[in-house]
Coordinates of C-alpha atoms in Angstrom, one line a residue:
Chain A
G1 CA -2.2 -89.9 41.4
A2 CA 1.0 -91.5 40.1
V3 CA 3.3 -90.1 42.7
V4 CA 6.8 -91.5 42.9
S5 CA 8.9 -90.7 46.0
Q6 CA 12.7 -91.0 45.9
H7 CA 14.9 -90.8 49.0
P8 CA 17.4 -89.4 49.9
S9 CA 17.3 -86.2 47.8
R10 CA 21.0 -85.6 48.4
V11 CA 23.8 -87.7 49.8
I12 CA 27.5 -87.0 50.4
C13 CA 29.7 -89.9 51.1
K14 CA 33.4 -90.9 51.3
S15 CA 35.0 -92.9 48.6
G16 CA 34.7 -96.6 49.1
T17 CA 31.3 -96.5 50.9
S18 CA 28.0 -97.8 49.6
V19 CA 24.9 -95.7 49.1
K20 CA 21.4 -96.9 48.9
I21 CA 18.7 -95.0 47.1
E22 CA 15.0 -95.8 47.5
C23 CA 12.2 -95.3 44.9
R24 CA 8.6 -95.8 45.9
S25 CA 5.4 -95.6 44.0
L26 CA 3.0 -94.1 46.5
D27 CA -0.4 -94.5 45.1
F28 CA -0.1 -97.2 42.4
Q29 CA 1.6 -100.5 42.0
A30 CA 4.6 -100.5 39.7
T31 CA 5.8 -103.8 38.3
T32 CA 8.4 -102.0 36.3
M33 CA 10.7 -99.2 37.6
F34 CA 13.6 -97.6 35.9
W35 CA 16.8 -96.1 37.0
Y36 CA 18.5 -93.2 35.2
R37 CA 21.5 -91.1 35.6
Q38 CA 21.9 -87.6 34.4
F39 CA 25.2 -85.8 33.8
P40 CA 25.3 -82.0 33.8
K41 CA 23.6 -80.6 30.8
K42 CA 23.1 -84.0 29.4
S43 CA 20.1 -86.2 28.7
L44 CA 18.7 -88.9 31.0
M45 CA 20.6 -92.1 30.5
L46 CA 18.8 -95.3 31.3
M47 CA 20.9 -97.5 33.6
A48 CA 18.6 -100.4 34.2
T49 CA 15.0 -101.6 34.1
S50 CA 13.9 -103.1 37.4
N51 CA 11.2 -105.7 37.4
E52 CA 9.4 -106.8 40.5
G53 CA 10.4 -110.3 41.6
S54 CA 13.1 -110.8 39.0
K55 CA 16.6 -109.6 38.2
A56 CA 17.1 -106.1 36.7
T57 CA 18.0 -105.7 33.1
Y58 CA 21.0 -103.5 32.7
E59 CA 21.9 -101.3 29.8
Q60 CA 25.1 -101.8 27.9
G61 CA 28.1 -100.4 29.8
V62 CA 26.4 -100.3 33.2
E63 CA 28.2 -102.5 35.8
K64 CA 25.6 -104.6 37.5
D65 CA 27.9 -105.4 40.4
K66 CA 28.5 -101.7 40.9
F67 CA 24.9 -100.7 40.7
L68 CA 22.8 -103.2 42.6
I69 CA 19.1 -103.1 42.0
N70 CA 16.4 -104.7 44.1
H71 CA 12.7 -104.6 43.3
A72 CA 11.3 -106.7 46.1
S73 CA 7.7 -105.3 46.1
L74 CA 5.3 -103.7 43.8
T75 CA 6.0 -100.3 45.3
L76 CA 9.7 -100.3 46.1
S77 CA 12.9 -100.5 44.1
T78 CA 16.3 -99.7 45.5
L79 CA 19.6 -98.8 43.8
T80 CA 22.8 -99.4 45.8
V81 CA 26.0 -97.8 44.5
T82 CA 28.6 -100.1 45.9
S83 CA 32.1 -98.9 46.8
A84 CA 31.4 -95.4 45.4
H85 CA 34.1 -93.4 43.8
P86 CA 34.2 -89.7 42.8
E87 CA 33.3 -90.6 39.2
D88 CA 30.0 -92.0 40.5
S89 CA 29.0 -88.6 41.5
S90 CA 25.9 -87.7 39.6
F91 CA 22.2 -87.1 39.6
Y92 CA 20.3 -90.4 39.8
I93 CA 16.6 -90.5 39.0
C94 CA 14.1 -93.3 39.3
S95 CA 10.8 -93.7 37.5
A96 CA 7.8 -96.0 37.6
R97 CA 5.6 -97.0 34.8
G98 CA 2.0 -96.0 35.7
N99 CA -1.3 -97.5 34.6
R100 CA -2.4 -94.4 32.7
G101 CA -1.5 -94.5 29.0
R102 CA 1.2 -96.6 27.4
N103 CA 4.8 -96.2 28.5
I104 CA 4.2 -93.1 30.6
Q105 CA 6.8 -93.0 33.3
Y106 CA 6.4 -91.0 36.5
F107 CA 9.6 -89.8 38.0
G108 CA 11.0 -89.3 41.5
A109 CA 12.6 -86.1 42.4
G110 CA 16.1 -87.5 42.0
T111 CA 19.1 -88.0 44.2
R112 CA 22.2 -85.9 44.0
L113 CA 25.2 -88.2 44.9
S114 CA 28.5 -86.5 45.7
V115 CA 31.4 -88.9 46.5
L116 CA 34.4 -87.2 48.2
Chain B
D1 CA 24.1 -92.8 18.2
Q2 CA 21.5 -90.3 19.4
Q3 CA 18.2 -91.6 18.3
V4 CA 16.2 -88.7 19.7
K5 CA 17.6 -85.2 19.1
Q6 CA 16.7 -81.8 20.3
N7 CA 18.9 -79.5 18.2
S8 CA 18.1 -76.3 20.1
P9 CA 19.7 -76.3 23.5
S10 CA 17.8 -73.2 24.5
L11 CA 14.9 -71.0 23.6
S12 CA 13.8 -67.6 24.8
V13 CA 10.2 -66.5 24.4
Q14 CA 8.3 -63.5 25.7
E15 CA 5.4 -64.1 28.0
G16 CA 2.1 -64.5 26.2
R17 CA 3.7 -65.6 23.0
I18 CA 3.9 -69.2 21.6
S19 CA 6.8 -71.4 22.5
I20 CA 7.7 -74.1 19.9
L21 CA 10.1 -76.9 21.0
N22 CA 11.3 -79.3 18.4
C23 CA 12.4 -82.9 18.4
D24 CA 13.7 -85.2 15.7
Y25 CA 14.1 -88.9 15.8
T26 CA 15.8 -91.5 13.6
N27 CA 14.3 -94.8 14.6
S28 CA 11.2 -95.6 12.4
M29 CA 10.1 -98.2 15.0
F30 CA 9.3 -95.5 17.5
D31 CA 5.5 -95.3 17.8
Y32 CA 4.9 -93.4 21.0
F33 CA 6.2 -90.0 22.0
L34 CA 6.2 -88.0 25.2
W35 CA 7.2 -84.6 26.4
Y36 CA 8.5 -84.0 29.9
K37 CA 9.3 -80.8 31.8
K38 CA 12.2 -80.6 34.3
Y39 CA 13.2 -78.1 36.8
P40 CA 16.8 -78.1 38.2
A41 CA 17.5 -80.8 40.8
E42 CA 14.0 -82.3 40.3
G43 CA 12.7 -85.3 38.4
P44 CA 11.0 -84.8 35.0
T45 CA 7.2 -84.2 35.1
F46 CA 5.1 -85.7 32.4
L47 CA 3.3 -83.2 30.2
I48 CA 1.7 -84.8 27.1
S49 CA 2.1 -87.7 24.8
I50 CA 1.1 -88.8 21.3
S51 CA 0.7 -92.1 19.6
S52 CA 2.0 -92.5 16.0
I53 CA -1.6 -93.1 14.8
K54 CA -2.3 -89.5 15.5
D55 CA -0.7 -86.3 14.2
K56 CA -1.9 -83.9 17.0
N57 CA -2.8 -84.1 20.6
E58 CA -3.9 -81.1 22.7
D59 CA -4.1 -80.6 26.4
G60 CA -4.8 -77.1 27.6
R61 CA -2.0 -74.8 26.6
F62 CA 0.1 -77.7 25.4
T63 CA -0.2 -79.2 21.9
V64 CA 2.1 -81.9 20.4
F65 CA 2.4 -82.3 16.7
L66 CA 3.8 -85.4 15.0
N67 CA 5.1 -85.6 11.5
K68 CA 6.0 -89.2 10.9
S69 CA 7.3 -88.8 7.4
A70 CA 9.7 -86.2 8.6
K71 CA 10.4 -88.1 11.9
H72 CA 9.7 -84.8 13.7
L73 CA 7.6 -83.8 16.6
S74 CA 7.0 -80.4 18.2
L75 CA 5.5 -79.1 21.4
H76 CA 3.6 -75.9 21.3
I77 CA 2.9 -73.9 24.4
V78 CA 0.5 -71.0 24.1
P79 CA 0.3 -68.6 25.7
S80 CA 3.7 -69.0 27.4
Q81 CA 4.0 -68.2 31.0
P82 CA 7.1 -67.5 33.2
G83 CA 6.3 -70.7 35.1
D84 CA 6.9 -72.6 31.9
S85 CA 10.6 -71.8 32.2
A86 CA 12.3 -75.2 32.5
V87 CA 14.1 -77.8 30.5
Y88 CA 11.9 -79.8 28.2
F89 CA 12.8 -83.3 27.1
C90 CA 11.1 -85.3 24.4
A91 CA 11.2 -89.0 24.6
A92 CA 10.3 -91.9 22.3
S93 CA 9.5 -95.6 22.7
S94 CA 8.8 -98.5 20.5
N95 CA 7.1 -101.7 21.7
T96 CA 9.2 -101.9 24.8
D97 CA 9.1 -100.2 28.2
K98 CA 12.2 -98.1 27.5
L99 CA 12.0 -94.4 26.8
I100 CA 14.8 -92.8 24.8
F101 CA 15.3 -89.2 25.8
G102 CA 16.5 -86.3 23.8
T103 CA 19.1 -83.9 25.2
G104 CA 16.6 -81.3 26.3
T105 CA 15.8 -77.7 25.4
R106 CA 16.0 -75.0 28.0
L107 CA 13.0 -72.7 27.7
Q108 CA 13.1 -69.3 29.3
V109 CA 9.9 -67.2 29.3
F110 CA 10.5 -63.5 30.1
P111 CA 8.0 -60.9 31.0

């Protein structure tokens, strides 16, 4: 149980294009999902908290117009990196809060974004 | 301000021996702590957690110890196996959904 699927696993795009990343909870409903970004050899940095049916809550310093989050259903959240630039290249990981235990988050496999 | 710190970036342990990974935190409001394991280019996998009302939680080869007065927790893996080689993150939360992660410790278990 508590499987989170993230797609795509890797994407390479040209500067200026937009990229959409999907995060699905496969065997449980997730009212809350999270989007993280990880720089090389660094910790996971929370970008935003995605709540089903409402606007996402962004962390300080994260541009909400740059990183669009949609959580239209209890099993799907999407992150769209708009007008991507090379500095947006990173490893993006989503997670969903499960029903087992307090605050346990289950993570997707991550998406490696490379902007040329 | 790094609220959760893992001061050892790496640890090397012989197979069969105990691995001890340490984590310190500064925020006294944290009351729930978790350990995750992460392989390269994959998402973290939940290992074990502990509430602040406890000082120990055990699950198979993994045991987490919490010392609230010292604001310190540790993960013990015994016996260590080569498949345990990964990066281990500790995380903490208060009464919100957010998890604050440490910087990770790379564990290498050699034969």
